[in-house]
């Protein structure tokens, strides 16, 4: 495990993935005496595939991508690239509430606002708020919440954007209404990937993919038997279509425990005798608020 | 089961959901002698929740929404609204390849194009194509592919949009390059919902949600036992977080068969004794190409 010098993430700057990256660094590295956020080079890349492959190519030490419930794009892509196109491992997870901010130039008053710019997912997630407070404003789409906030710089004071706190900071703009999302339980799970298996911590999770050759009744049942018999707790389970020549069916399984725990290792070993392929996506510390 | 007069769908006009709706009508109703597409009122609604609730309120006979892999927005929302906020049932499914078209005013030449407008998901799904053929064009975001195509009407001949065939028809524009998506296997599954259980056909699927009170090892294993013992084939399985007071864990299960098949009915009855709640989302004909 190299010293952390470079970390890539799904860009552009000022998105939720950058917020997750900073949260991850603070939580995991701030206790080190000689740690400073400024010493680490954060590299925004345009796609999830680019981030994961930058780790595979050794261009960065680690990378951060959304994996569940993201508002920034497809997270099936993260699972697919990790499963089919990469040997990088999940080394950490970050679960972050998705908070939307209404951002404008300083001293803009609410009743002046005639246009609100954002990514379509963000405007969809603030629909009730927008209907109530801004029934007549024009909703303008942007390719990311960060692009929306950046674009405000060129706009007059009749425009606002929906974006992140960090984007407001980066572009020197003001948050005029905080936490405007309709659903306060909206969370996104991000994963940090690297070229190693993370060390065991107090509470761990392990993610694997199983490839099955035949979608026959009972096959998933036989898989789960391995975990049930050993009292291993599954935290997530999802069937996914397989790519050609790689089995007919794929199951993504998250469980409590670390692959270096004897019981987890043995369950996976036994599983390998029953299915076409088991691929370890990683063992890593479970996220705690 | 009422005569089909009104059918709602996730709008606006000209999106993939409207294409799926038309495919569904042609496949299921065209064999009727007195059927005509024009006799059915198609009602675009702004959100998935609106579509599902329009069925619950009896304002329409049926509704069409995306449920998996959609590029138009969150499909978790479809599962959540059907699970937690609706008594409407899935009565049919439509699986449609997602094809993107490059659309412009007539006689626009490729090398004239300086701007391409679309929903961020659509541009993301054509990223390789865009990098190769249009490395220097400006990518402009729209709130839907339909909005992108509609906006072309006001643009000069240096603009193009990425959208659906049906949108090109609706707005009288030309497809200048067909099927420009990077991934030819990209499909979206739509469901048709109504206020009844669909009749048995030759090949059926049944979707249910199980609510579990404790996320304890083996509980999912016990659920699957009911299906494995009866040789019922599961086609999809997904764990999802539960809402408060409705159990701690939720499993979405799709299986082959109809709830009016004795074996399916008995499996569900037995399941009800093991879990907190089983909710039937519907039994419906399995999609055939």
PDB file of N, CA and C in Angstrom, chain A residues 46-47 69 72-74 76 118-121 123 127 139-144 147 151 183 185 215-218 220-222 224-229 231-239 241 243-244 249 251 256, chain B residues 46-47 69 72-74 76 118-121 123 127 139-144 147 151 183 185 215-218 220-222 224-229 231-239 241 243-244 249 251 256:
ATOM      1  N   UNK A  46     -13.558  12.602 -16.333  1.00  0.00           N
ATOM      2  CA  UNK A  46     -14.911  12.796 -16.865  1.00  0.00           C
ATOM      3  C   UNK A  46     -15.877  11.616 -16.704  1.00  0.00           C
ATOM      4  N   UNK A  47     -15.380  10.383 -16.581  1.00  0.00           N
ATOM      5  CA  UNK A  47     -16.301   9.245 -16.486  1.00  0.00           C
ATOM      6  C   UNK A  47     -15.869   8.289 -15.376  1.00  0.00           C
ATOM      7  N   UNK A  69     -27.490   4.818  -5.841  1.00  0.00           N
ATOM      8  CA  UNK A  69     -28.375   5.970  -5.650  1.00  0.00           C
ATOM      9  C   UNK A  69     -27.784   7.305  -6.049  1.00  0.00           C
ATOM     10  N   UNK A  72     -25.535  11.627 -10.032  1.00  0.00           N
ATOM     11  CA  UNK A  72     -24.606  12.141 -11.036  1.00  0.00           C
ATOM     12  C   UNK A  72     -24.530  11.275 -12.289  1.00  0.00           C
ATOM     13  N   UNK A  73     -25.204  10.141 -12.316  1.00  0.00           N
ATOM     14  CA  UNK A  73     -25.120   9.300 -13.502  1.00  0.00           C
ATOM     15  C   UNK A  73     -25.356   7.852 -13.140  1.00  0.00           C
ATOM     16  N   UNK A  74     -25.051   6.986 -14.090  1.00  0.00           N
ATOM     17  CA  UNK A  74     -25.343   5.569 -13.889  1.00  0.00           C
ATOM     18  C   UNK A  74     -24.358   4.932 -12.940  1.00  0.00           C
ATOM     19  N   UNK A  76     -24.828   1.580 -12.187  1.00  0.00           N
ATOM     20  CA  UNK A  76     -24.650   0.241 -12.742  1.00  0.00           C
ATOM     21  C   UNK A  76     -23.291   0.168 -13.425  1.00  0.00           C
ATOM     22  N   UNK A 118     -29.857  23.560 -13.263  1.00  0.00           N
ATOM     23  CA  UNK A 118     -29.244  22.412 -12.590  1.00  0.00           C
ATOM     24  C   UNK A 118     -29.276  21.164 -13.458  1.00  0.00           C
ATOM     25  N   UNK A 119     -28.650  20.100 -12.968  1.00  0.00           N
ATOM     26  CA  UNK A 119     -28.746  18.786 -13.595  1.00  0.00           C
ATOM     27  C   UNK A 119     -30.191  18.295 -13.431  1.00  0.00           C
ATOM     28  N   UNK A 120     -30.754  17.646 -14.459  1.00  0.00           N
ATOM     29  CA  UNK A 120     -32.161  17.207 -14.361  1.00  0.00           C
ATOM     30  C   UNK A 120     -32.462  16.351 -13.120  1.00  0.00           C
ATOM     31  N   UNK A 121     -31.520  15.547 -12.653  1.00  0.00           N
ATOM     32  CA  UNK A 121     -31.761  14.760 -11.437  1.00  0.00           C
ATOM     33  C   UNK A 121     -31.926  15.653 -10.223  1.00  0.00           C
ATOM     34  N   UNK A 123     -32.920  18.860 -10.149  1.00  0.00           N
ATOM     35  CA  UNK A 123     -34.215  19.561 -10.187  1.00  0.00           C
ATOM     36  C   UNK A 123     -35.345  18.581  -9.874  1.00  0.00           C
ATOM     37  N   UNK A 127     -38.350  18.886  -6.728  1.00  0.00           N
ATOM     38  CA  UNK A 127     -39.556  19.242  -7.469  1.00  0.00           C
ATOM     39  C   UNK A 127     -40.622  19.895  -6.580  1.00  0.00           C
ATOM     40  N   UNK A 139     -36.890  26.315 -15.676  1.00  0.00           N
ATOM     41  CA  UNK A 139     -35.896  25.330 -15.224  1.00  0.00           C
ATOM     42  C   UNK A 139     -34.968  25.030 -16.390  1.00  0.00           C
ATOM     43  N   UNK A 140     -33.696  25.340 -16.218  1.00  0.00           N
ATOM     44  CA  UNK A 140     -32.730  25.156 -17.298  1.00  0.00           C
ATOM     45  C   UNK A 140     -31.779  24.017 -16.938  1.00  0.00           C
ATOM     46  N   UNK A 141     -31.540  23.123 -17.907  1.00  0.00           N
ATOM     47  CA  UNK A 141     -30.719  21.934 -17.642  1.00  0.00           C
ATOM     48  C   UNK A 141     -29.235  22.244 -17.780  1.00  0.00           C
ATOM     49  N   UNK A 142     -28.429  21.538 -16.975  1.00  0.00           N
ATOM     50  CA  UNK A 142     -26.969  21.583 -17.109  1.00  0.00           C
ATOM     51  C   UNK A 142     -26.458  20.150 -17.078  1.00  0.00           C
ATOM     52  N   UNK A 143     -25.207  19.951 -17.540  1.00  0.00           N
ATOM     53  CA  UNK A 143     -24.653  18.598 -17.596  1.00  0.00           C
ATOM     54  C   UNK A 143     -24.202  18.074 -16.240  1.00  0.00           C
ATOM     55  N   UNK A 144     -24.094  18.946 -15.247  1.00  0.00           N
ATOM     56  CA  UNK A 144     -23.797  18.529 -13.871  1.00  0.00           C
ATOM     57  C   UNK A 144     -24.217  19.681 -12.979  1.00  0.00           C
ATOM     58  N   UNK A 147     -21.499  22.278 -13.238  1.00  0.00           N
ATOM     59  CA  UNK A 147     -21.603  23.129 -14.431  1.00  0.00           C
ATOM     60  C   UNK A 147     -22.661  24.211 -14.216  1.00  0.00           C
ATOM     61  N   UNK A 151     -21.866  28.154 -14.280  1.00  0.00           N
ATOM     62  CA  UNK A 151     -22.501  28.995 -15.307  1.00  0.00           C
ATOM     63  C   UNK A 151     -23.089  30.281 -14.721  1.00  0.00           C
ATOM     64  N   UNK A 183     -36.650  14.941  -0.374  1.00  0.00           N
ATOM     65  CA  UNK A 183     -36.512  13.714   0.406  1.00  0.00           C
ATOM     66  C   UNK A 183     -35.265  13.822   1.281  1.00  0.00           C
ATOM     67  N   UNK A 185     -34.090  11.706   3.282  1.00  0.00           N
ATOM     68  CA  UNK A 185     -33.384  10.430   3.474  1.00  0.00           C
ATOM     69  C   UNK A 185     -32.536  10.032   2.271  1.00  0.00           C
ATOM     70  N   UNK A 215     -29.352 -20.362 -15.159  1.00  0.00           N
ATOM     71  CA  UNK A 215     -30.353 -19.703 -14.329  1.00  0.00           C
ATOM     72  C   UNK A 215     -31.397 -20.753 -13.932  1.00  0.00           C
ATOM     73  N   UNK A 216     -30.970 -21.724 -13.125  1.00  0.00           N
ATOM     74  CA  UNK A 216     -31.898 -22.802 -12.782  1.00  0.00           C
ATOM     75  C   UNK A 216     -32.458 -22.604 -11.361  1.00  0.00           C
ATOM     76  N   UNK A 217     -33.664 -23.101 -11.128  1.00  0.00           N
ATOM     77  CA  UNK A 217     -34.265 -22.919  -9.804  1.00  0.00           C
ATOM     78  C   UNK A 217     -33.324 -23.463  -8.751  1.00  0.00           C
ATOM     79  N   UNK A 218     -33.209 -22.776  -7.653  1.00  0.00           N
ATOM     80  CA  UNK A 218     -32.433 -23.299  -6.557  1.00  0.00           C
ATOM     81  C   UNK A 218     -30.977 -22.907  -6.564  1.00  0.00           C
ATOM     82  N   UNK A 220     -29.466 -19.926  -6.708  1.00  0.00           N
ATOM     83  CA  UNK A 220     -29.203 -18.852  -5.768  1.00  0.00           C
ATOM     84  C   UNK A 220     -29.368 -19.365  -4.342  1.00  0.00           C
ATOM     85  N   UNK A 221     -30.366 -20.232  -4.184  1.00  0.00           N
ATOM     86  CA  UNK A 221     -30.609 -20.867  -2.888  1.00  0.00           C
ATOM     87  C   UNK A 221     -29.355 -21.592  -2.405  1.00  0.00           C
ATOM     88  N   UNK A 222     -28.702 -22.304  -3.317  1.00  0.00           N
ATOM     89  CA  UNK A 222     -27.479 -23.016  -2.955  1.00  0.00           C
ATOM     90  C   UNK A 222     -26.334 -22.079  -2.596  1.00  0.00           C
ATOM     91  N   UNK A 224     -26.769 -19.065  -1.224  1.00  0.00           N
ATOM     92  CA  UNK A 224     -27.066 -18.437   0.065  1.00  0.00           C
ATOM     93  C   UNK A 224     -26.880 -19.410   1.228  1.00  0.00           C
ATOM     94  N   UNK A 225     -27.020 -20.699   0.935  1.00  0.00           N
ATOM     95  CA  UNK A 225     -26.797 -21.732   1.943  1.00  0.00           C
ATOM     96  C   UNK A 225     -25.397 -21.597   2.561  1.00  0.00           C
ATOM     97  N   UNK A 226     -24.412 -21.283   1.713  1.00  0.00           N
ATOM     98  CA  UNK A 226     -23.037 -21.152   2.203  1.00  0.00           C
ATOM     99  C   UNK A 226     -22.922 -20.072   3.272  1.00  0.00           C
ATOM    100  N   UNK A 227     -23.698 -19.005   3.101  1.00  0.00           N
ATOM    101  CA  UNK A 227     -23.637 -17.904   4.058  1.00  0.00           C
ATOM    102  C   UNK A 227     -24.532 -18.176   5.275  1.00  0.00           C
ATOM    103  N   UNK A 228     -25.729 -18.728   5.009  1.00  0.00           N
ATOM    104  CA  UNK A 228     -26.678 -18.987   6.099  1.00  0.00           C
ATOM    105  C   UNK A 228     -26.085 -19.995   7.095  1.00  0.00           C
ATOM    106  N   UNK A 229     -25.490 -21.064   6.564  1.00  0.00           N
ATOM    107  CA  UNK A 229     -24.898 -22.103   7.423  1.00  0.00           C
ATOM    108  C   UNK A 229     -23.813 -21.539   8.339  1.00  0.00           C
ATOM    109  N   UNK A 231     -23.716 -18.389   9.444  1.00  0.00           N
ATOM    110  CA  UNK A 231     -24.187 -17.187  10.140  1.00  0.00           C
ATOM    111  C   UNK A 231     -23.556 -15.900   9.618  1.00  0.00           C
ATOM    112  N   UNK A 232     -23.292 -15.851   8.328  1.00  0.00           N
ATOM    113  CA  UNK A 232     -22.750 -14.627   7.738  1.00  0.00           C
ATOM    114  C   UNK A 232     -23.927 -13.754   7.293  1.00  0.00           C
ATOM    115  N   UNK A 233     -23.908 -12.512   7.735  1.00  0.00           N
ATOM    116  CA  UNK A 233     -25.012 -11.605   7.462  1.00  0.00           C
ATOM    117  C   UNK A 233     -24.829 -10.919   6.107  1.00  0.00           C
ATOM    118  N   UNK A 234     -25.826 -11.035   5.231  1.00  0.00           N
ATOM    119  CA  UNK A 234     -25.751 -10.362   3.934  1.00  0.00           C
ATOM    120  C   UNK A 234     -26.401  -8.984   4.055  1.00  0.00           C
ATOM    121  N   UNK A 235     -25.728  -7.944   3.570  1.00  0.00           N
ATOM    122  CA  UNK A 235     -26.288  -6.597   3.678  1.00  0.00           C
ATOM    123  C   UNK A 235     -26.893  -6.122   2.360  1.00  0.00           C
ATOM    124  N   UNK A 236     -26.550  -6.785   1.262  1.00  0.00           N
ATOM    125  CA  UNK A 236     -27.126  -6.398  -0.024  1.00  0.00           C
ATOM    126  C   UNK A 236     -27.008  -7.563  -0.985  1.00  0.00           C
ATOM    127  N   UNK A 237     -28.010  -7.704  -1.822  1.00  0.00           N
ATOM    128  CA  UNK A 237     -28.020  -8.807  -2.780  1.00  0.00           C
ATOM    129  C   UNK A 237     -28.742  -8.314  -4.019  1.00  0.00           C
ATOM    130  N   UNK A 238     -28.151  -8.558  -5.169  1.00  0.00           N
ATOM    131  CA  UNK A 238     -28.779  -8.064  -6.386  1.00  0.00           C
ATOM    132  C   UNK A 238     -28.426  -8.974  -7.548  1.00  0.00           C
ATOM    133  N   UNK A 239     -29.430  -9.374  -8.315  1.00  0.00           N
ATOM    134  CA  UNK A 239     -29.145 -10.139  -9.524  1.00  0.00           C
ATOM    135  C   UNK A 239     -28.971  -9.171 -10.677  1.00  0.00           C
ATOM    136  N   UNK A 241     -27.912  -8.882 -15.104  1.00  0.00           N
ATOM    137  CA  UNK A 241     -27.664  -9.665 -16.324  1.00  0.00           C
ATOM    138  C   UNK A 241     -26.165  -9.834 -16.537  1.00  0.00           C
ATOM    139  N   UNK A 243     -22.664 -10.496 -18.861  1.00  0.00           N
ATOM    140  CA  UNK A 243     -22.172 -10.235 -20.208  1.00  0.00           C
ATOM    141  C   UNK A 243     -21.937 -11.582 -20.895  1.00  0.00           C
ATOM    142  N   UNK A 244     -21.875 -11.539 -22.207  1.00  0.00           N
ATOM    143  CA  UNK A 244     -21.689 -12.774 -22.971  1.00  0.00           C
ATOM    144  C   UNK A 244     -20.447 -13.548 -22.525  1.00  0.00           C
ATOM    145  N   UNK A 249     -25.792 -15.542 -15.555  1.00  0.00           N
ATOM    146  CA  UNK A 249     -26.427 -14.797 -14.485  1.00  0.00           C
ATOM    147  C   UNK A 249     -25.364 -14.330 -13.518  1.00  0.00           C
ATOM    148  N   UNK A 251     -24.683 -12.503  -9.583  1.00  0.00           N
ATOM    149  CA  UNK A 251     -25.201 -11.978  -8.316  1.00  0.00           C
ATOM    150  C   UNK A 251     -24.147 -11.135  -7.627  1.00  0.00           C
ATOM    151  N   UNK A 256     -21.297  -8.881   5.832  1.00  0.00           N
ATOM    152  CA  UNK A 256     -20.506  -8.391   6.948  1.00  0.00           C
ATOM    153  C   UNK A 256     -19.311  -9.310   7.137  1.00  0.00           C
TER     154      UNK A 256
ATOM    155  N   UNK B  46     -45.807  14.511 -15.763  1.00  0.00           N
ATOM    156  CA  UNK B  46     -44.424  14.937 -15.528  1.00  0.00           C
ATOM    157  C   UNK B  46     -43.587  13.998 -14.662  1.00  0.00           C
ATOM    158  N   UNK B  47     -44.190  13.172 -13.807  1.00  0.00           N
ATOM    159  CA  UNK B  47     -43.371  12.311 -12.940  1.00  0.00           C
ATOM    160  C   UNK B  47     -43.926  10.887 -12.904  1.00  0.00           C
ATOM    161  N   UNK B  69     -33.035   0.296 -15.630  1.00  0.00           N
ATOM    162  CA  UNK B  69     -32.053   0.784 -16.610  1.00  0.00           C
ATOM    163  C   UNK B  69     -32.501   1.990 -17.429  1.00  0.00           C
ATOM    164  N   UNK B  72     -34.149   7.950 -18.390  1.00  0.00           N
ATOM    165  CA  UNK B  72     -34.970   9.141 -18.201  1.00  0.00           C
ATOM    166  C   UNK B  72     -35.046   9.600 -16.748  1.00  0.00           C
ATOM    167  N   UNK B  73     -34.495   8.841 -15.815  1.00  0.00           N
ATOM    168  CA  UNK B  73     -34.568   9.259 -14.416  1.00  0.00           C
ATOM    169  C   UNK B  73     -34.538   8.056 -13.511  1.00  0.00           C
ATOM    170  N   UNK B  74     -34.844   8.280 -12.252  1.00  0.00           N
ATOM    171  CA  UNK B  74     -34.718   7.215 -11.262  1.00  0.00           C
ATOM    172  C   UNK B  74     -35.816   6.186 -11.409  1.00  0.00           C
ATOM    173  N   UNK B  76     -35.732   3.474  -9.280  1.00  0.00           N
ATOM    174  CA  UNK B  76     -36.010   3.087  -7.898  1.00  0.00           C
ATOM    175  C   UNK B  76     -37.341   3.689  -7.486  1.00  0.00           C
ATOM    176  N   UNK B 118     -28.768  17.544 -25.555  1.00  0.00           N
ATOM    177  CA  UNK B 118     -29.508  16.363 -25.099  1.00  0.00           C
ATOM    178  C   UNK B 118     -29.539  16.270 -23.584  1.00  0.00           C
ATOM    179  N   UNK B 119     -30.272  15.282 -23.086  1.00  0.00           N
ATOM    180  CA  UNK B 119     -30.265  14.942 -21.665  1.00  0.00           C
ATOM    181  C   UNK B 119     -28.879  14.395 -21.327  1.00  0.00           C
ATOM    182  N   UNK B 120     -28.328  14.746 -20.153  1.00  0.00           N
ATOM    183  CA  UNK B 120     -26.978  14.285 -19.799  1.00  0.00           C
ATOM    184  C   UNK B 120     -26.801  12.762 -19.881  1.00  0.00           C
ATOM    185  N   UNK B 121     -27.834  11.984 -19.598  1.00  0.00           N
ATOM    186  CA  UNK B 121     -27.711  10.528 -19.724  1.00  0.00           C
ATOM    187  C   UNK B 121     -27.518  10.115 -21.181  1.00  0.00           C
ATOM    188  N   UNK B 123     -26.259  11.941 -23.691  1.00  0.00           N
ATOM    189  CA  UNK B 123     -24.914  12.289 -24.160  1.00  0.00           C
ATOM    190  C   UNK B 123     -23.883  11.348 -23.540  1.00  0.00           C
ATOM    191  N   UNK B 127     -21.000   8.821 -25.626  1.00  0.00           N
ATOM    192  CA  UNK B 127     -19.742   9.529 -25.394  1.00  0.00           C
ATOM    193  C   UNK B 127     -18.653   9.143 -26.400  1.00  0.00           C
ATOM    194  N   UNK B 139     -21.440  20.518 -25.928  1.00  0.00           N
ATOM    195  CA  UNK B 139     -22.530  19.644 -25.475  1.00  0.00           C
ATOM    196  C   UNK B 139     -23.437  20.452 -24.554  1.00  0.00           C
ATOM    197  N   UNK B 140     -24.684  20.620 -24.953  1.00  0.00           N
ATOM    198  CA  UNK B 140     -25.615  21.439 -24.180  1.00  0.00           C
ATOM    199  C   UNK B 140     -26.674  20.535 -23.552  1.00  0.00           C
ATOM    200  N   UNK B 141     -26.945  20.762 -22.260  1.00  0.00           N
ATOM    201  CA  UNK B 141     -27.872  19.895 -21.526  1.00  0.00           C
ATOM    202  C   UNK B 141     -29.318  20.317 -21.741  1.00  0.00           C
ATOM    203  N   UNK B 142     -30.222  19.333 -21.728  1.00  0.00           N
ATOM    204  CA  UNK B 142     -31.666  19.587 -21.744  1.00  0.00           C
ATOM    205  C   UNK B 142     -32.294  18.718 -20.667  1.00  0.00           C
ATOM    206  N   UNK B 143     -33.523  19.056 -20.265  1.00  0.00           N
ATOM    207  CA  UNK B 143     -34.191  18.314 -19.196  1.00  0.00           C
ATOM    208  C   UNK B 143     -34.733  16.960 -19.652  1.00  0.00           C
ATOM    209  N   UNK B 144     -34.825  16.737 -20.962  1.00  0.00           N
ATOM    210  CA  UNK B 144     -35.204  15.431 -21.501  1.00  0.00           C
ATOM    211  C   UNK B 144     -34.729  15.415 -22.946  1.00  0.00           C
ATOM    212  N   UNK B 147     -37.192  17.439 -24.923  1.00  0.00           N
ATOM    213  CA  UNK B 147     -36.970  18.891 -24.846  1.00  0.00           C
ATOM    214  C   UNK B 147     -35.836  19.297 -25.779  1.00  0.00           C
ATOM    215  N   UNK B 151     -36.269  21.856 -28.869  1.00  0.00           N
ATOM    216  CA  UNK B 151     -35.539  23.121 -28.855  1.00  0.00           C
ATOM    217  C   UNK B 151     -34.862  23.415 -30.199  1.00  0.00           C
ATOM    218  N   UNK B 183     -23.263   1.583 -26.551  1.00  0.00           N
ATOM    219  CA  UNK B 183     -23.540   0.226 -26.095  1.00  0.00           C
ATOM    220  C   UNK B 183     -24.810  -0.285 -26.768  1.00  0.00           C
ATOM    221  N   UNK B 185     -26.235  -3.058 -26.406  1.00  0.00           N
ATOM    222  CA  UNK B 185     -27.054  -3.936 -25.562  1.00  0.00           C
ATOM    223  C   UNK B 185     -27.895  -3.176 -24.540  1.00  0.00           C
ATOM    224  N   UNK B 215     -33.049  -8.192   9.866  1.00  0.00           N
ATOM    225  CA  UNK B 215     -32.029  -8.520   8.875  1.00  0.00           C
ATOM    226  C   UNK B 215     -31.092  -9.564   9.479  1.00  0.00           C
ATOM    227  N   UNK B 216     -31.630 -10.757   9.733  1.00  0.00           N
ATOM    228  CA  UNK B 216     -30.801 -11.778  10.388  1.00  0.00           C
ATOM    229  C   UNK B 216     -30.285 -12.796   9.364  1.00  0.00           C
ATOM    230  N   UNK B 217     -29.115 -13.383   9.643  1.00  0.00           N
ATOM    231  CA  UNK B 217     -28.563 -14.334   8.680  1.00  0.00           C
ATOM    232  C   UNK B 217     -29.593 -15.428   8.396  1.00  0.00           C
ATOM    233  N   UNK B 218     -29.683 -15.821   7.177  1.00  0.00           N
ATOM    234  CA  UNK B 218     -30.540 -16.952   6.869  1.00  0.00           C
ATOM    235  C   UNK B 218     -31.956 -16.589   6.497  1.00  0.00           C
ATOM    236  N   UNK B 220     -33.200 -14.519   4.218  1.00  0.00           N
ATOM    237  CA  UNK B 220     -33.414 -14.563   2.775  1.00  0.00           C
ATOM    238  C   UNK B 220     -33.331 -16.007   2.281  1.00  0.00           C
ATOM    239  N   UNK B 221     -32.421 -16.734   2.906  1.00  0.00           N
ATOM    240  CA  UNK B 221     -32.278 -18.158   2.587  1.00  0.00           C
ATOM    241  C   UNK B 221     -33.603 -18.890   2.797  1.00  0.00           C
ATOM    242  N   UNK B 222     -34.291 -18.569   3.905  1.00  0.00           N
ATOM    243  CA  UNK B 222     -35.588 -19.197   4.177  1.00  0.00           C
ATOM    244  C   UNK B 222     -36.657 -18.797   3.163  1.00  0.00           C
ATOM    245  N   UNK B 224     -36.030 -18.039  -0.015  1.00  0.00           N
ATOM    246  CA  UNK B 224     -35.730 -18.682  -1.302  1.00  0.00           C
ATOM    247  C   UNK B 224     -36.040 -20.178  -1.281  1.00  0.00           C
ATOM    248  N   UNK B 225     -35.986 -20.736  -0.083  1.00  0.00           N
ATOM    249  CA  UNK B 225     -36.340 -22.148   0.086  1.00  0.00           C
ATOM    250  C   UNK B 225     -37.743 -22.431  -0.469  1.00  0.00           C
ATOM    251  N   UNK B 226     -38.668 -21.514  -0.227  1.00  0.00           N
ATOM    252  CA  UNK B 226     -40.048 -21.687  -0.692  1.00  0.00           C
ATOM    253  C   UNK B 226     -40.103 -21.843  -2.212  1.00  0.00           C
ATOM    254  N   UNK B 227     -39.228 -21.111  -2.888  1.00  0.00           N
ATOM    255  CA  UNK B 227     -39.233 -21.167  -4.358  1.00  0.00           C
ATOM    256  C   UNK B 227     -38.414 -22.354  -4.855  1.00  0.00           C
ATOM    257  N   UNK B 228     -37.263 -22.607  -4.222  1.00  0.00           N
ATOM    258  CA  UNK B 228     -36.387 -23.698  -4.656  1.00  0.00           C
ATOM    259  C   UNK B 228     -37.102 -25.050  -4.512  1.00  0.00           C
ATOM    260  N   UNK B 229     -37.770 -25.243  -3.381  1.00  0.00           N
ATOM    261  CA  UNK B 229     -38.490 -26.498  -3.128  1.00  0.00           C
ATOM    262  C   UNK B 229     -39.552 -26.771  -4.183  1.00  0.00           C
ATOM    263  N   UNK B 231     -39.428 -25.651  -7.329  1.00  0.00           N
ATOM    264  CA  UNK B 231     -38.882 -25.492  -8.685  1.00  0.00           C
ATOM    265  C   UNK B 231     -39.382 -24.240  -9.400  1.00  0.00           C
ATOM    266  N   UNK B 232     -39.592 -23.180  -8.629  1.00  0.00           N
ATOM    267  CA  UNK B 232     -40.006 -21.909  -9.246  1.00  0.00           C
ATOM    268  C   UNK B 232     -38.737 -21.135  -9.603  1.00  0.00           C
ATOM    269  N   UNK B 233     -38.660 -20.694 -10.848  1.00  0.00           N
ATOM    270  CA  UNK B 233     -37.475 -20.019 -11.344  1.00  0.00           C
ATOM    271  C   UNK B 233     -37.539 -18.524 -11.041  1.00  0.00           C
ATOM    272  N   UNK B 234     -36.519 -18.007 -10.350  1.00  0.00           N
ATOM    273  CA  UNK B 234     -36.482 -16.563 -10.072  1.00  0.00           C
ATOM    274  C   UNK B 234     -35.724 -15.851 -11.186  1.00  0.00           C
ATOM    275  N   UNK B 235     -36.282 -14.793 -11.717  1.00  0.00           N
ATOM    276  CA  UNK B 235     -35.623 -14.074 -12.809  1.00  0.00           C
ATOM    277  C   UNK B 235     -34.931 -12.808 -12.333  1.00  0.00           C
ATOM    278  N   UNK B 236     -35.277 -12.342 -11.126  1.00  0.00           N
ATOM    279  CA  UNK B 236     -34.621 -11.137 -10.597  1.00  0.00           C
ATOM    280  C   UNK B 236     -34.803 -11.105  -9.093  1.00  0.00           C
ATOM    281  N   UNK B 237     -33.784 -10.606  -8.440  1.00  0.00           N
ATOM    282  CA  UNK B 237     -33.836 -10.550  -6.982  1.00  0.00           C
ATOM    283  C   UNK B 237     -33.039  -9.338  -6.555  1.00  0.00           C
ATOM    284  N   UNK B 238     -33.598  -8.556  -5.670  1.00  0.00           N
ATOM    285  CA  UNK B 238     -32.886  -7.351  -5.252  1.00  0.00           C
ATOM    286  C   UNK B 238     -33.265  -7.000  -3.831  1.00  0.00           C
ATOM    287  N   UNK B 239     -32.262  -6.720  -3.001  1.00  0.00           N
ATOM    288  CA  UNK B 239     -32.561  -6.238  -1.654  1.00  0.00           C
ATOM    289  C   UNK B 239     -32.610  -4.718  -1.689  1.00  0.00           C
ATOM    290  N   UNK B 241     -33.451  -1.011   0.846  1.00  0.00           N
ATOM    291  CA  UNK B 241     -33.718  -0.526   2.198  1.00  0.00           C
ATOM    292  C   UNK B 241     -35.215  -0.330   2.395  1.00  0.00           C
ATOM    293  N   UNK B 243     -38.681   1.344   4.222  1.00  0.00           N
ATOM    294  CA  UNK B 243     -39.090   2.600   4.858  1.00  0.00           C
ATOM    295  C   UNK B 243     -39.410   2.310   6.322  1.00  0.00           C
ATOM    296  N   UNK B 244     -39.410   3.344   7.127  1.00  0.00           N
ATOM    297  CA  UNK B 244     -39.679   3.177   8.564  1.00  0.00           C
ATOM    298  C   UNK B 244     -40.998   2.449   8.811  1.00  0.00           C
ATOM    299  N   UNK B 249     -36.107  -4.625   6.190  1.00  0.00           N
ATOM    300  CA  UNK B 249     -35.447  -5.045   4.961  1.00  0.00           C
ATOM    301  C   UNK B 249     -36.511  -5.425   3.946  1.00  0.00           C
ATOM    302  N   UNK B 251     -37.197  -7.283   0.034  1.00  0.00           N
ATOM    303  CA  UNK B 251     -36.695  -7.989  -1.142  1.00  0.00           C
ATOM    304  C   UNK B 251     -37.695  -7.907  -2.280  1.00  0.00           C
ATOM    305  N   UNK B 256     -40.870 -16.736 -12.576  1.00  0.00           N
ATOM    306  CA  UNK B 256     -41.650 -17.235 -13.705  1.00  0.00           C
ATOM    307  C   UNK B 256     -42.932 -17.843 -13.171  1.00  0.00           C
TER     308      UNK B 256
END
